[in-house]
PDB file of C-alpha atoms and ligand atoms in Angstrom:
ATOM      1  CA  UNK A  80     126.467 192.511  82.303  1.00 54.00           C
ATOM      2  CA  UNK A  81     123.885 190.280  80.690  1.00 50.00           C
ATOM      3  CA  UNK A  82     123.862 186.911  82.422  1.00 62.00           C
ATOM      4  CA  UNK A  83     122.487 185.164  79.342  1.00 86.00           C
ATOM      5  CA  UNK A  84     125.447 185.977  77.046  1.00 94.00           C
ATOM      6  CA  UNK A  85     128.655 184.023  77.578  1.00 94.00           C
ATOM      7  CA  UNK A  86     130.579 185.613  74.706  1.00 97.00           C
ATOM      8  CA  UNK A  87     131.592 188.968  76.174  1.00 95.00           C
ATOM      9  CA  UNK A  88     135.289 188.061  76.032  1.00 96.00           C
ATOM     10  CA  UNK A  89     135.007 188.029  72.234  1.00 97.00           C
ATOM     11  CA  UNK A  90     134.512 191.796  72.259  1.00 97.00           C
ATOM     12  CA  UNK A  91     137.638 193.554  70.999  1.00 98.00           C
ATOM     13  CA  UNK A  92     136.097 196.600  69.317  1.00 97.00           C
ATOM     14  CA  UNK A  93     133.704 198.785  71.266  1.00 96.00           C
ATOM     15  CA  UNK A  94     133.636 202.111  69.442  1.00 95.00           C
ATOM     16  CA  UNK A  95     132.417 202.781  65.928  1.00 97.00           C
ATOM     17  CA  UNK A  96     134.909 204.136  63.370  1.00 97.00           C
ATOM     18  CA  UNK A  97     134.684 207.851  62.616  1.00 95.00           C
ATOM     19  CA  UNK A  98     133.413 207.226  59.123  1.00 95.00           C
ATOM     20  CA  UNK A  99     131.329 204.322  57.896  1.00 97.00           C
ATOM     21  CA  UNK A 100     130.926 204.006  54.138  1.00 97.00           C
ATOM     22  CA  UNK A 101     128.286 201.301  54.408  1.00 98.00           C
ATOM     23  CA  UNK A 102     128.030 197.532  54.509  1.00 98.00           C
ATOM     24  CA  UNK A 103     131.434 196.296  53.344  1.00 98.00           C
ATOM     25  CA  UNK A 104     129.960 193.279  51.575  1.00 98.00           C
ATOM     26  CA  UNK A 105     127.146 195.223  49.880  1.00 98.00           C
ATOM     27  CA  UNK A 106     129.636 197.824  48.680  1.00 98.00           C
ATOM     28  CA  UNK A 107     131.726 195.020  47.190  1.00 98.00           C
ATOM     29  CA  UNK A 108     128.789 193.400  45.406  1.00 97.00           C
ATOM     30  CA  UNK A 109     126.625 196.425  44.604  1.00 98.00           C
ATOM     31  CA  UNK A 110     123.927 195.448  47.100  1.00 98.00           C
ATOM     32  CA  UNK A 111     121.742 197.674  49.220  1.00 98.00           C
ATOM     33  CA  UNK A 112     121.098 197.675  52.953  1.00 98.00           C
ATOM     34  CA  UNK A 113     118.736 199.064  55.548  1.00 98.00           C
ATOM     35  CA  UNK A 114     120.672 199.303  58.788  1.00 98.00           C
ATOM     36  CA  UNK A 115     124.306 198.691  59.692  1.00 98.00           C
ATOM     37  CA  UNK A 116     125.920 196.550  62.377  1.00 98.00           C
ATOM     38  CA  UNK A 117     129.562 196.452  63.443  1.00 98.00           C
ATOM     39  CA  UNK A 118     131.213 193.179  64.451  1.00 98.00           C
ATOM     40  CA  UNK A 119     132.689 193.713  67.904  1.00 98.00           C
ATOM     41  CA  UNK A 120     135.415 191.149  67.383  1.00 98.00           C
ATOM     42  CA  UNK A 121     137.022 192.525  64.197  1.00 98.00           C
ATOM     43  CA  UNK A 122     135.177 195.753  63.334  1.00 98.00           C
ATOM     44  CA  UNK A 123     133.563 194.427  60.140  1.00 98.00           C
ATOM     45  CA  UNK A 124     130.611 196.557  59.002  1.00 98.00           C
ATOM     46  CA  UNK A 125     127.669 194.499  57.784  1.00 98.00           C
ATOM     47  CA  UNK A 126     123.973 194.945  57.187  1.00 98.00           C
ATOM     48  CA  UNK A 127     121.131 193.947  59.505  1.00 98.00           C
ATOM     49  CA  UNK A 128     118.670 191.098  59.235  1.00 97.00           C
ATOM     50  CA  UNK A 129     116.077 193.430  57.708  1.00 97.00           C
ATOM     51  CA  UNK A 130     118.424 193.993  54.761  1.00 98.00           C
ATOM     52  CA  UNK A 131     118.224 191.720  51.702  1.00 98.00           C
ATOM     53  CA  UNK A 132     121.633 190.130  52.211  1.00 98.00           C
ATOM     54  CA  UNK A 133     121.958 190.024  56.013  1.00 98.00           C
ATOM     55  CA  UNK A 134     125.714 190.335  55.873  1.00 98.00           C
ATOM     56  CA  UNK A 135     126.176 191.001  59.595  1.00 98.00           C
ATOM     57  CA  UNK A 136     124.618 187.697  60.633  1.00 98.00           C
ATOM     58  CA  UNK A 137     126.424 185.861  57.815  1.00 98.00           C
ATOM     59  CA  UNK A 138     129.686 187.352  59.032  1.00 98.00           C
ATOM     60  CA  UNK A 139     128.934 186.282  62.601  1.00 98.00           C
ATOM     61  CA  UNK A 140     128.262 182.698  61.533  1.00 98.00           C
ATOM     62  CA  UNK A 141     131.145 182.375  59.078  1.00 98.00           C
ATOM     63  CA  UNK A 142     133.817 183.869  61.295  1.00 98.00           C
ATOM     64  CA  UNK A 143     132.515 182.766  64.690  1.00 98.00           C
ATOM     65  CA  UNK A 144     132.251 186.379  65.820  1.00 98.00           C
ATOM     66  CA  UNK A 145     129.101 186.278  67.952  1.00 98.00           C
ATOM     67  CA  UNK A 146     128.524 189.897  68.950  1.00 98.00           C
ATOM     68  CA  UNK A 147     127.756 192.944  66.817  1.00 98.00           C
ATOM     69  CA  UNK A 148     126.613 196.391  67.827  1.00 98.00           C
ATOM     70  CA  UNK A 149     124.365 198.815  66.058  1.00 98.00           C
ATOM     71  CA  UNK A 150     126.218 201.209  63.769  1.00 98.00           C
ATOM     72  CA  UNK A 151     123.217 203.509  63.499  1.00 96.00           C
ATOM     73  CA  UNK A 152     123.507 207.093  64.807  1.00 91.00           C
ATOM     74  CA  UNK A 153     122.507 207.358  68.450  1.00 93.00           C
ATOM     75  CA  UNK A 154     122.227 203.604  68.967  1.00 96.00           C
ATOM     76  CA  UNK A 155     124.646 201.784  71.263  1.00 95.00           C
ATOM     77  CA  UNK A 156     123.087 198.381  71.820  1.00 97.00           C
ATOM     78  CA  UNK A 157     124.860 195.140  71.091  1.00 97.00           C
ATOM     79  CA  UNK A 158     123.405 191.860  69.898  1.00 97.00           C
ATOM     80  CA  UNK A 159     124.688 188.327  70.422  1.00 97.00           C
ATOM     81  CA  UNK A 160     123.838 186.184  67.411  1.00 97.00           C
ATOM     82  CA  UNK A 161     124.422 182.988  69.375  1.00 97.00           C
ATOM     83  CA  UNK A 162     122.325 183.751  72.434  1.00 96.00           C
ATOM     84  CA  UNK A 163     119.952 186.055  70.521  1.00 95.00           C
ATOM     85  CA  UNK A 164     120.050 188.616  73.283  1.00 95.00           C
ATOM     86  CA  UNK A 165     120.434 192.396  73.102  1.00 95.00           C
ATOM     87  CA  UNK A 166     122.290 194.441  75.704  1.00 95.00           C
ATOM     88  CA  UNK A 167     124.155 197.702  76.216  1.00 95.00           C
ATOM     89  CA  UNK A 168     127.817 197.574  77.192  1.00 92.00           C
ATOM     90  CA  UNK A 169     128.896 199.884  80.015  1.00 83.00           C
ATOM     91  CA  UNK A 170     132.199 201.134  81.310  1.00 64.00           C
TER      92      UNK A 170
HETATM   93 ZN1   ZN B1225     126.469 185.435  73.685  1.00 81.13          ZN
HETATM   94 ZN1   ZN B1226     125.326 193.904  53.272  1.00 81.13          ZN
HETATM   95 ZN1   ZN B1227     134.045 189.912  62.796  1.00 81.13          ZN
END
């Protein structure tokens, strides 16, 4: 476990859903995105910080949900928006 992240108990959702339509907020507003992140507290799908609207980090700040994981195929790393640290969950 990463010693620099103190928010691991906020993780409620570990696995990606079977189907991901895209960034929920971009789909609602007609925006576009580059990469997708899934909030590990509530499962919200948002777009990464390289996307124009950065919905994943906005979601993390607005809802106090600090950790999101990559929702890209083959990627399993998580990111804490508070500690700004990346890690891979095991077990
Ligand atoms: Zn943290
Ligand atoms: Zn978005
Ligand atoms: Zn969330």
